[in-house]
Tab-separated table of N, CA and C and ligand atoms in Angstrom:
chain	number	residue	atom	x	y	z
A	1	MET	N	124.632	120.204	44.086
A	1	MET	CA	125.419	120.227	45.317
A	1	MET	C	124.504	119.950	46.513
A	2	ARG	N	125.056	119.210	47.467
A	2	ARG	CA	124.236	118.846	48.636
A	2	ARG	C	124.932	119.251	49.932
A	3	VAL	N	124.149	119.900	50.816
A	3	VAL	CA	124.678	120.385	52.090
A	3	VAL	C	123.892	119.744	53.232
A	4	LEU	N	124.610	119.253	54.236
A	4	LEU	CA	123.963	118.658	55.414
A	4	LEU	C	124.419	119.396	56.671
A	5	PHE	N	123.452	119.897	57.444
A	5	PHE	CA	123.740	120.508	58.743
A	5	PHE	C	123.575	119.453	59.822
A	6	VAL	N	124.487	119.458	60.793
A	6	VAL	CA	124.411	118.460	61.857
A	6	VAL	C	124.536	119.117	63.235
A	7	CYS	N	123.616	118.741	64.141
A	7	CYS	CA	123.721	119.130	65.555
A	7	CYS	C	123.561	117.861	66.385
A	8	LEU	N	123.172	118.005	67.641
A	8	LEU	CA	123.068	116.834	68.505
A	8	LEU	C	121.729	116.098	68.317
A	9	GLY	N	120.634	116.833	68.491
A	9	GLY	CA	119.320	116.175	68.480
A	9	GLY	C	118.545	116.284	67.177
A	10	ASN	N	118.978	117.195	66.286
A	10	ASN	CA	118.275	117.499	65.033
A	10	ASN	C	116.837	117.977	65.274
A	11	ILE	N	116.653	118.673	66.393
A	11	ILE	CA	115.337	119.282	66.617
A	11	ILE	C	115.431	120.782	66.910
A	12	CYS	N	116.637	121.311	67.068
A	12	CYS	CA	116.759	122.762	67.329
A	12	CYS	C	117.660	123.458	66.305
A	13	ARG	N	118.969	123.288	66.422
A	13	ARG	CA	119.889	124.091	65.605
A	13	ARG	C	119.936	123.685	64.138
A	14	SER	N	120.166	122.397	63.865
A	14	SER	CA	120.331	122.033	62.440
A	14	SER	C	119.027	122.142	61.635
A	15	PRO	N	117.849	121.867	62.211
A	15	PRO	CA	116.622	122.104	61.429
A	15	PRO	C	116.436	123.598	61.126
A	16	THR	N	116.857	124.444	62.080
A	16	THR	CA	116.780	125.890	61.848
A	16	THR	C	117.690	126.269	60.679
A	17	ALA	N	118.919	125.747	60.699
A	17	ALA	CA	119.858	126.059	59.617
A	17	ALA	C	119.322	125.555	58.274
A	18	GLU	N	118.713	124.369	58.291
A	18	GLU	CA	118.130	123.829	57.051
A	18	GLU	C	117.047	124.770	56.511
A	19	GLY	N	116.160	125.212	57.397
A	19	GLY	CA	115.056	126.085	56.977
A	19	GLY	C	115.545	127.444	56.503
A	20	VAL	N	116.516	128.006	57.220
A	20	VAL	CA	117.027	129.336	56.866
A	20	VAL	C	117.789	129.268	55.536
A	21	LEU	N	118.652	128.265	55.389
A	21	LEU	CA	119.423	128.184	54.137
A	21	LEU	C	118.491	127.941	52.957
A	22	ARG	N	117.516	127.069	53.121
A	22	ARG	CA	116.579	126.797	52.016
A	22	ARG	C	115.870	128.085	51.593
A	23	HIS	N	115.448	128.857	52.595
A	23	HIS	CA	114.773	130.137	52.338
A	23	HIS	C	115.701	131.093	51.574
A	24	GLN	N	116.931	131.201	52.038
A	24	GLN	CA	117.875	132.133	51.394
A	24	GLN	C	118.266	131.659	49.998
A	25	LEU	N	118.351	130.347	49.813
A	25	LEU	CA	118.688	129.821	48.481
A	25	LEU	C	117.562	130.121	47.496
A	26	LYS	N	116.322	130.040	47.984
A	26	LYS	CA	115.174	130.354	47.145
A	26	LYS	C	115.246	131.820	46.703
A	27	GLU	N	115.534	132.687	47.675
A	27	GLU	CA	115.650	134.118	47.362
A	27	GLU	C	116.779	134.378	46.365
A	28	ALA	N	117.833	133.573	46.445
A	28	ALA	CA	118.996	133.768	45.572
A	28	ALA	C	118.839	133.051	44.233
A	29	GLY	N	117.703	132.340	44.059
A	29	GLY	CA	117.481	131.610	42.805
A	29	GLY	C	118.319	130.351	42.692
A	30	LEU	N	118.756	129.811	43.822
A	30	LEU	CA	119.639	128.637	43.805
A	30	LEU	C	118.977	127.380	44.373
A	31	ALA	N	117.695	127.469	44.669
A	31	ALA	CA	117.009	126.355	45.329
A	31	ALA	C	117.003	125.077	44.483
A	32	GLU	N	117.031	125.231	43.173
A	32	GLU	CA	116.961	124.049	42.296
A	32	GLU	C	118.297	123.324	42.170
A	33	VAL	N	119.380	124.011	42.488
A	33	VAL	CA	120.701	123.405	42.266
A	33	VAL	C	121.424	123.012	43.550
A	34	ILE	N	120.910	123.458	44.681
A	34	ILE	CA	121.554	123.099	45.948
A	34	ILE	C	120.521	122.458	46.872
A	35	GLU	N	120.804	121.226	47.293
A	35	GLU	CA	119.901	120.483	48.172
A	35	GLU	C	120.382	120.673	49.614
A	36	VAL	N	119.435	120.859	50.530
A	36	VAL	CA	119.777	121.076	51.936
A	36	VAL	C	119.067	120.056	52.811
A	37	ALA	N	119.756	119.547	53.819
A	37	ALA	CA	119.136	118.626	54.776
A	37	ALA	C	119.801	118.837	56.134
A	38	SER	N	119.273	118.135	57.153
A	38	SER	CA	119.885	118.214	58.478
A	38	SER	C	119.748	116.868	59.178
A	39	ALA	N	120.608	116.668	60.168
A	39	ALA	CA	120.602	115.409	60.920
A	39	ALA	C	121.217	115.657	62.288
A	40	GLY	N	121.026	114.674	63.184
A	40	GLY	CA	121.608	114.772	64.517
A	40	GLY	C	122.621	113.662	64.727
A	41	THR	N	123.568	113.890	65.627
A	41	THR	CA	124.491	112.800	65.951
A	41	THR	C	123.787	111.790	66.852
A	42	GLY	N	122.794	112.234	67.613
A	42	GLY	CA	122.032	111.352	68.501
A	42	GLY	C	120.750	110.862	67.842
A	43	ASP	N	120.166	109.814	68.421
A	43	ASP	CA	118.949	109.233	67.806
A	43	ASP	C	117.686	109.416	68.641
A	44	TRP	N	117.766	110.192	69.727
A	44	TRP	CA	116.619	110.288	70.657
A	44	TRP	C	115.350	110.819	70.015
A	45	HIS	N	115.495	111.692	69.029
A	45	HIS	CA	114.320	112.392	68.496
A	45	HIS	C	113.968	111.979	67.073
A	46	VAL	N	114.583	110.898	66.592
A	46	VAL	CA	114.360	110.471	65.199
A	46	VAL	C	112.862	110.346	64.900
A	47	GLY	N	112.437	110.946	63.806
A	47	GLY	CA	111.032	110.896	63.386
A	47	GLY	C	110.190	112.036	63.917
A	48	ASN	N	110.741	112.803	64.864
A	48	ASN	CA	109.967	113.900	65.462
A	48	ASN	C	110.158	115.208	64.685
A	49	PRO	N	109.133	116.071	64.739
A	49	PRO	CA	109.304	117.408	64.153
A	49	PRO	C	110.253	118.227	65.029
A	50	PRO	N	110.741	119.353	64.545
A	50	PRO	CA	111.585	120.206	65.379
A	50	PRO	C	110.860	120.609	66.669
A	51	ASP	N	111.628	120.909	67.695
A	51	ASP	CA	111.139	121.385	68.988
A	51	ASP	C	110.140	122.537	68.775
A	52	SER	N	109.069	122.565	69.566
A	52	SER	CA	108.027	123.587	69.353
A	52	SER	C	108.577	125.001	69.540
A	53	ARG	N	109.562	125.156	70.428
A	53	ARG	CA	110.160	126.494	70.629
A	53	ARG	C	110.953	126.908	69.394
A	54	THR	N	111.635	125.930	68.798
A	54	THR	CA	112.391	126.181	67.562
A	54	THR	C	111.440	126.575	66.436
A	55	ARG	N	110.347	125.831	66.305
A	55	ARG	CA	109.388	126.110	65.227
A	55	ARG	C	108.748	127.481	65.392
A	56	ARG	N	108.418	127.813	66.642
A	56	ARG	CA	107.751	129.094	66.896
A	56	ARG	C	108.688	130.260	66.566
A	57	ALA	N	109.930	130.180	67.071
A	57	ALA	CA	110.893	131.259	66.843
A	57	ALA	C	111.166	131.417	65.339
A	58	ALA	N	111.283	130.293	64.635
A	58	ALA	CA	111.552	130.343	63.196
A	58	ALA	C	110.354	130.933	62.453
A	59	GLN	N	109.144	130.502	62.844
A	59	GLN	CA	107.920	130.980	62.200
A	59	GLN	C	107.802	132.500	62.283
A	60	LEU	N	108.190	133.053	63.434
A	60	LEU	CA	108.100	134.507	63.629
A	60	LEU	C	109.034	135.271	62.694
A	61	ARG	N	110.040	134.571	62.169
A	61	ARG	CA	110.938	135.226	61.196
A	61	ARG	C	110.658	134.758	59.767
A	62	GLY	N	109.564	134.009	59.617
A	62	GLY	CA	109.155	133.638	58.257
A	62	GLY	C	109.681	132.321	57.739
A	63	TYR	N	110.181	131.456	58.644
A	63	TYR	CA	110.686	130.150	58.202
A	63	TYR	C	109.741	129.055	58.667
A	64	ASP	N	109.350	128.212	57.749
A	64	ASP	CA	108.429	127.123	58.074
A	64	ASP	C	109.209	125.812	58.212
A	65	LEU	N	109.292	125.281	59.429
A	65	LEU	CA	110.046	124.043	59.666
A	65	LEU	C	109.115	122.850	59.869
A	66	SER	N	107.803	123.058	59.619
A	66	SER	CA	106.819	122.056	60.020
A	66	SER	C	106.946	120.720	59.268
A	67	GLN	N	107.548	120.737	58.088
A	67	GLN	CA	107.652	119.493	57.309
A	67	GLN	C	108.871	118.645	57.690
A	68	GLN	N	109.734	119.210	58.499
A	68	GLN	CA	110.978	118.496	58.821
A	68	GLN	C	110.761	117.411	59.879
A	69	ARG	N	111.535	116.331	59.759
A	69	ARG	CA	111.512	115.253	60.752
A	69	ARG	C	112.943	114.886	61.071
A	70	ALA	N	113.209	114.653	62.355
A	70	ALA	CA	114.586	114.397	62.782
A	70	ALA	C	115.105	113.069	62.241
A	71	GLN	N	116.377	113.067	61.875
A	71	GLN	CA	117.056	111.848	61.448
A	71	GLN	C	118.461	111.845	62.045
A	72	GLN	N	119.034	110.652	62.108
A	72	GLN	CA	120.387	110.523	62.656
A	72	GLN	C	121.392	110.451	61.519
A	73	VAL	N	122.517	111.135	61.687
A	73	VAL	CA	123.547	111.115	60.654
A	73	VAL	C	124.127	109.707	60.539
A	74	SER	N	124.508	109.323	59.315
A	74	SER	CA	125.075	107.984	59.110
A	74	SER	C	126.339	108.087	58.260
A	75	ALA	N	127.111	107.008	58.242
A	75	ALA	CA	128.354	106.992	57.457
A	75	ALA	C	128.050	107.232	55.976
A	76	ALA	N	126.890	106.756	55.511
A	76	ALA	CA	126.522	106.928	54.099
A	76	ALA	C	126.372	108.404	53.730
A	77	ASP	N	126.077	109.240	54.723
A	77	ASP	CA	125.911	110.677	54.449
A	77	ASP	C	127.212	111.309	53.958
A	78	PHE	N	128.334	110.686	54.278
A	78	PHE	CA	129.614	111.237	53.834
A	78	PHE	C	129.831	111.011	52.337
A	79	GLU	N	129.038	110.138	51.749
A	79	GLU	CA	129.073	109.961	50.293
A	79	GLU	C	127.971	110.748	49.619
A	80	ARG	N	126.845	110.871	50.324
A	80	ARG	CA	125.686	111.548	49.727
A	80	ARG	C	125.864	113.064	49.657
A	81	TYR	N	126.524	113.652	50.663
A	81	TYR	CA	126.627	115.117	50.732
A	81	TYR	C	128.010	115.606	50.331
A	82	ASP	N	128.050	116.827	49.800
A	82	ASP	CA	129.328	117.450	49.425
A	82	ASP	C	129.923	118.215	50.589
A	83	LEU	N	129.039	118.775	51.411
A	83	LEU	CA	129.491	119.621	52.513
A	83	LEU	C	128.662	119.292	53.760
A	84	ILE	N	129.354	118.924	54.840
A	84	ILE	CA	128.677	118.621	56.105
A	84	ILE	C	129.150	119.641	57.122
A	85	LEU	N	128.197	120.387	57.702
A	85	LEU	CA	128.542	121.496	58.587
A	85	LEU	C	128.018	121.247	59.997
A	86	ALA	N	128.937	121.203	60.952
A	86	ALA	CA	128.598	120.916	62.349
A	86	ALA	C	128.312	122.211	63.109
A	87	MET	N	127.370	122.131	64.038
A	87	MET	CA	126.980	123.320	64.804
A	87	MET	C	127.957	123.654	65.928
A	88	ASP	N	128.574	122.625	66.525
A	88	ASP	CA	129.554	122.917	67.575
A	88	ASP	C	130.716	121.919	67.501
A	89	ASN	N	131.708	122.155	68.335
A	89	ASN	CA	132.917	121.321	68.277
A	89	ASN	C	132.660	119.885	68.697
A	90	SER	N	131.695	119.695	69.578
A	90	SER	CA	131.345	118.340	69.985
A	90	SER	C	130.750	117.569	68.804
A	91	ASN	N	129.837	118.217	68.076
A	91	ASN	CA	129.262	117.594	66.878
A	91	ASN	C	130.365	117.292	65.866
A	92	LEU	N	131.286	118.235	65.695
A	92	LEU	CA	132.368	118.060	64.720
A	92	LEU	C	133.249	116.868	65.099
A	93	GLY	N	133.567	116.747	66.386
A	93	GLY	CA	134.391	115.632	66.842
A	93	GLY	C	133.714	114.294	66.585
A	94	HIS	N	132.417	114.259	66.831
A	94	HIS	CA	131.641	113.049	66.600
A	94	HIS	C	131.687	112.671	65.112
A	95	LEU	N	131.514	113.658	64.271
A	95	LEU	CA	131.508	113.414	62.815
A	95	LEU	C	132.888	112.982	62.330
A	96	GLN	N	133.927	113.604	62.877
A	96	GLN	CA	135.291	113.220	62.478
A	96	GLN	C	135.557	111.762	62.823
A	97	ALA	N	135.041	111.339	63.983
A	97	ALA	CA	135.272	109.968	64.445
A	97	ALA	C	134.545	108.936	63.577
A	98	MET	N	133.397	109.315	63.004
A	98	MET	CA	132.625	108.344	62.219
A	98	MET	C	132.873	108.464	60.712
A	99	ARG	N	133.661	109.445	60.332
A	99	ARG	CA	133.892	109.695	58.906
A	99	ARG	C	134.673	108.544	58.248
A	100	PRO	N	134.121	107.933	57.199
A	100	PRO	CA	134.839	106.847	56.536
A	100	PRO	C	136.093	107.392	55.848
A	101	ALA	N	137.116	106.544	55.726
A	101	ALA	CA	138.331	106.960	55.029
A	101	ALA	C	137.967	107.295	53.582
A	102	GLN	N	138.591	108.304	53.032
A	102	GLN	CA	138.356	108.753	51.650
A	102	GLN	C	136.905	109.141	51.379
A	103	ALA	N	136.229	109.663	52.391
A	103	ALA	CA	134.852	110.108	52.188
A	103	ALA	C	134.837	111.327	51.277
A	104	LYS	N	133.758	111.422	50.506
A	104	LYS	CA	133.636	112.536	49.561
A	104	LYS	C	133.410	113.870	50.281
A	105	ALA	N	132.566	113.860	51.279
A	105	ALA	CA	132.115	115.118	51.878
A	105	ALA	C	133.227	115.897	52.570
A	106	GLU	N	133.168	117.208	52.380
A	106	GLU	CA	134.013	118.115	53.155
A	106	GLU	C	133.296	118.350	54.482
A	107	LEU	N	134.063	118.321	55.576
A	107	LEU	CA	133.475	118.448	56.916
A	107	LEU	C	134.061	119.674	57.594
A	108	ASP	N	133.187	120.503	58.180
A	108	ASP	CA	133.691	121.720	58.822
A	108	ASP	C	132.705	122.203	59.885
A	109	LEU	N	133.178	123.180	60.657
A	109	LEU	CA	132.327	123.856	61.628
A	109	LEU	C	131.555	124.946	60.869
A	110	PHE	N	130.254	124.966	61.030
A	110	PHE	CA	129.391	125.876	60.264
A	110	PHE	C	129.827	127.341	60.371
A	111	LEU	N	130.074	127.807	61.596
A	111	LEU	CA	130.336	129.244	61.773
A	111	LEU	C	131.691	129.689	61.249
A	112	ARG	N	132.507	128.768	60.773
A	112	ARG	CA	133.739	129.202	60.106
A	112	ARG	C	133.407	129.936	58.803
A	113	ARG	N	132.164	129.781	58.322
A	113	ARG	CA	131.707	130.492	57.119
A	113	ARG	C	131.512	131.969	57.400
A	114	PHE	N	131.329	132.313	58.651
A	114	PHE	CA	131.005	133.689	59.002
A	114	PHE	C	131.995	134.168	60.049
A	115	GLU	N	132.686	135.243	59.738
A	115	GLU	CA	133.741	135.722	60.633
A	115	GLU	C	133.148	136.496	61.809
A	116	GLY	N	132.498	135.815	62.711
A	116	GLY	CA	131.894	136.463	63.865
A	116	GLY	C	132.714	136.243	65.123
A	117	ALA	N	132.111	136.569	66.258
A	117	ALA	CA	132.832	136.495	67.528
A	117	ALA	C	132.899	135.066	68.075
A	118	VAL	N	132.024	134.204	67.597
A	118	VAL	CA	131.989	132.836	68.127
A	118	VAL	C	132.092	131.828	66.993
A	119	ASP	N	132.522	130.612	67.306
A	119	ASP	CA	132.607	129.616	66.239
A	119	ASP	C	131.643	128.448	66.446
A	120	GLU	N	130.817	128.530	67.510
A	120	GLU	CA	129.829	127.484	67.746
A	120	GLU	C	128.422	128.092	67.852
A	121	VAL	N	127.427	127.340	67.389
A	121	VAL	CA	126.034	127.731	67.634
A	121	VAL	C	125.644	127.058	68.947
A	122	PRO	N	125.394	127.841	70.005
A	122	PRO	CA	125.139	127.238	71.323
A	122	PRO	C	123.831	126.444	71.356
A	123	ASP	N	123.865	125.327	72.059
A	123	ASP	CA	122.695	124.470	72.188
A	123	ASP	C	121.620	125.179	73.027
A	124	PRO	N	120.437	125.436	72.460
A	124	PRO	CA	119.404	126.192	73.189
A	124	PRO	C	118.450	125.302	73.996
A	125	TYR	N	118.619	123.990	73.904
A	125	TYR	CA	117.605	123.045	74.361
A	125	TYR	C	117.203	123.224	75.824
A	126	TYR	N	118.203	123.427	76.704
A	126	TYR	CA	117.886	123.518	78.130
A	126	TYR	C	117.750	124.954	78.635
A	127	GLY	N	117.761	125.916	77.713
A	127	GLY	CA	117.680	127.323	78.123
A	127	GLY	C	116.343	127.958	77.802
A	128	GLY	N	116.290	129.295	77.856
A	128	GLY	CA	115.046	130.037	77.618
A	128	GLY	C	114.904	130.474	76.170
A	129	GLU	N	113.844	131.269	75.953
A	129	GLU	CA	113.492	131.747	74.606
A	129	GLU	C	114.647	132.483	73.923
A	130	GLN	N	115.390	133.220	74.735
A	130	GLN	CA	116.488	134.033	74.218
A	130	GLN	C	117.498	133.193	73.432
A	131	GLY	N	117.720	131.968	73.906
A	131	GLY	CA	118.666	131.076	73.246
A	131	GLY	C	118.255	130.748	71.820
A	132	PHE	N	116.947	130.660	71.592
A	132	PHE	CA	116.450	130.333	70.259
A	132	PHE	C	116.599	131.521	69.305
A	133	GLU	N	116.489	132.727	69.863
A	133	GLU	CA	116.711	133.935	69.053
A	133	GLU	C	118.176	134.045	68.668
A	134	ARG	N	119.038	133.717	69.636
A	134	ARG	CA	120.488	133.753	69.385
A	134	ARG	C	120.860	132.749	68.284
A	135	VAL	N	120.279	131.577	68.351
A	135	VAL	CA	120.517	130.556	67.323
A	135	VAL	C	120.134	131.101	65.945
A	136	LEU	N	118.967	131.732	65.868
A	136	LEU	CA	118.519	132.287	64.588
A	136	LEU	C	119.434	133.395	64.099
A	137	ASP	N	119.867	134.273	65.014
A	137	ASP	CA	120.760	135.374	64.617
A	137	ASP	C	122.040	134.826	64.004
A	138	LEU	N	122.669	133.880	64.695
A	138	LEU	CA	123.933	133.308	64.221
A	138	LEU	C	123.743	132.581	62.893
A	139	ILE	N	122.669	131.822	62.811
A	139	ILE	CA	122.429	131.018	61.606
A	139	ILE	C	122.097	131.902	60.398
A	140	GLU	N	121.313	132.950	60.610
A	140	GLU	CA	120.992	133.841	59.474
A	140	GLU	C	122.257	134.479	58.918
A	141	ASP	N	123.125	134.941	59.805
A	141	ASP	CA	124.377	135.575	59.346
A	141	ASP	C	125.261	134.571	58.614
A	142	ALA	N	125.445	133.404	59.209
A	142	ALA	CA	126.340	132.412	58.602
A	142	ALA	C	125.778	131.895	57.279
A	143	CYS	N	124.459	131.776	57.174
A	143	CYS	CA	123.854	131.307	55.924
A	143	CYS	C	124.054	132.316	54.799
A	144	ARG	N	124.029	133.602	55.140
A	144	ARG	CA	124.287	134.610	54.097
A	144	ARG	C	125.678	134.419	53.507
A	145	ALA	N	126.643	134.187	54.385
A	145	ALA	CA	128.020	133.953	53.913
A	145	ALA	C	128.106	132.637	53.148
A	146	LEU	N	127.362	131.653	53.611
A	146	LEU	CA	127.381	130.341	52.959
A	146	LEU	C	126.789	130.401	51.551
A	147	VAL	N	125.717	131.163	51.372
A	147	VAL	CA	125.102	131.289	50.044
A	147	VAL	C	126.109	131.887	49.055
A	148	ILE	N	126.844	132.889	49.508
A	148	ILE	CA	127.862	133.504	48.635
A	148	ILE	C	128.933	132.475	48.279
A	149	GLU	N	129.351	131.724	49.275
A	149	GLU	CA	130.375	130.699	49.034
A	149	GLU	C	129.863	129.632	48.058
A	150	LEU	N	128.634	129.158	48.287
A	150	LEU	CA	128.080	128.107	47.434
A	150	LEU	C	127.902	128.585	46.004
A	151	ARG	N	127.482	129.826	45.851
A	151	ARG	CA	127.319	130.382	44.511
A	151	ARG	C	128.669	130.345	43.772
A	152	GLY	N	129.724	130.667	44.504
A	152	GLY	CA	131.059	130.658	43.924
A	152	GLY	C	131.543	129.272	43.542
A	153	ARG	N	130.993	128.256	44.200
A	153	ARG	CA	131.427	126.885	43.913
A	153	ARG	C	130.730	126.263	42.731
A	154	LEU	N	129.576	126.856	42.329
A	154	LEU	CA	128.778	126.207	41.264
A	154	LEU	C	129.468	126.307	39.915
B	1	4NP	P1	119.918	120.391	68.980
B	1	4NP	O1	119.432	120.553	70.492
B	1	4NP	O2	121.181	119.560	69.013
B	1	4NP	O3	120.175	121.786	68.528
B	1	4NP	O4	118.786	119.721	68.249
B	1	4NP	C1	119.236	119.476	71.350
B	1	4NP	C2	118.067	118.756	71.267
B	1	4NP	C3	117.843	117.705	72.142
B	1	4NP	C4	118.793	117.385	73.089
B	1	4NP	C5	119.968	118.096	73.152
B	1	4NP	C6	120.188	119.142	72.277
B	1	4NP	N1	118.565	116.330	73.989
B	1	4NP	O5	119.388	116.118	74.893
B	1	4NP	O6	117.539	115.628	73.868
């Protein structure tokens, strides 16, 4: 099974989700059967590592994002992945607009996996350190719910 996280730039939210889910899948013994990746709807940062603030905040919680490089989502991803999860409604709208007819991938808002108070992971790019902690909090909770869901699908 293949899961793709998508945000705008692929340097803050979706790389964090990729790193957190990979970590949790390893802990759950599912790393060999579920592939995780991330991409952005925009192309500004293609080829770049995640934002240094994102990497630092993730590192402090034990997630290593240093090997990741930003990529832009493409129509082919709708055939390659089984589940594509958008970080916010803007990302979701963009993906819906580019989704090929009869695409294989299921497309949804990531936080629908976790019954919390919000349904979007807020973009931390133009804010302070606190925003990056909030991103991690939301993503860790939603990934826990996602691991349970994915286990049930295998
Ligand atoms: P992300 O954050 O979508 O979580 O990676 C952003 C990164 C870069 C920009 C916007 C959001 N940007 O405008 O360059």
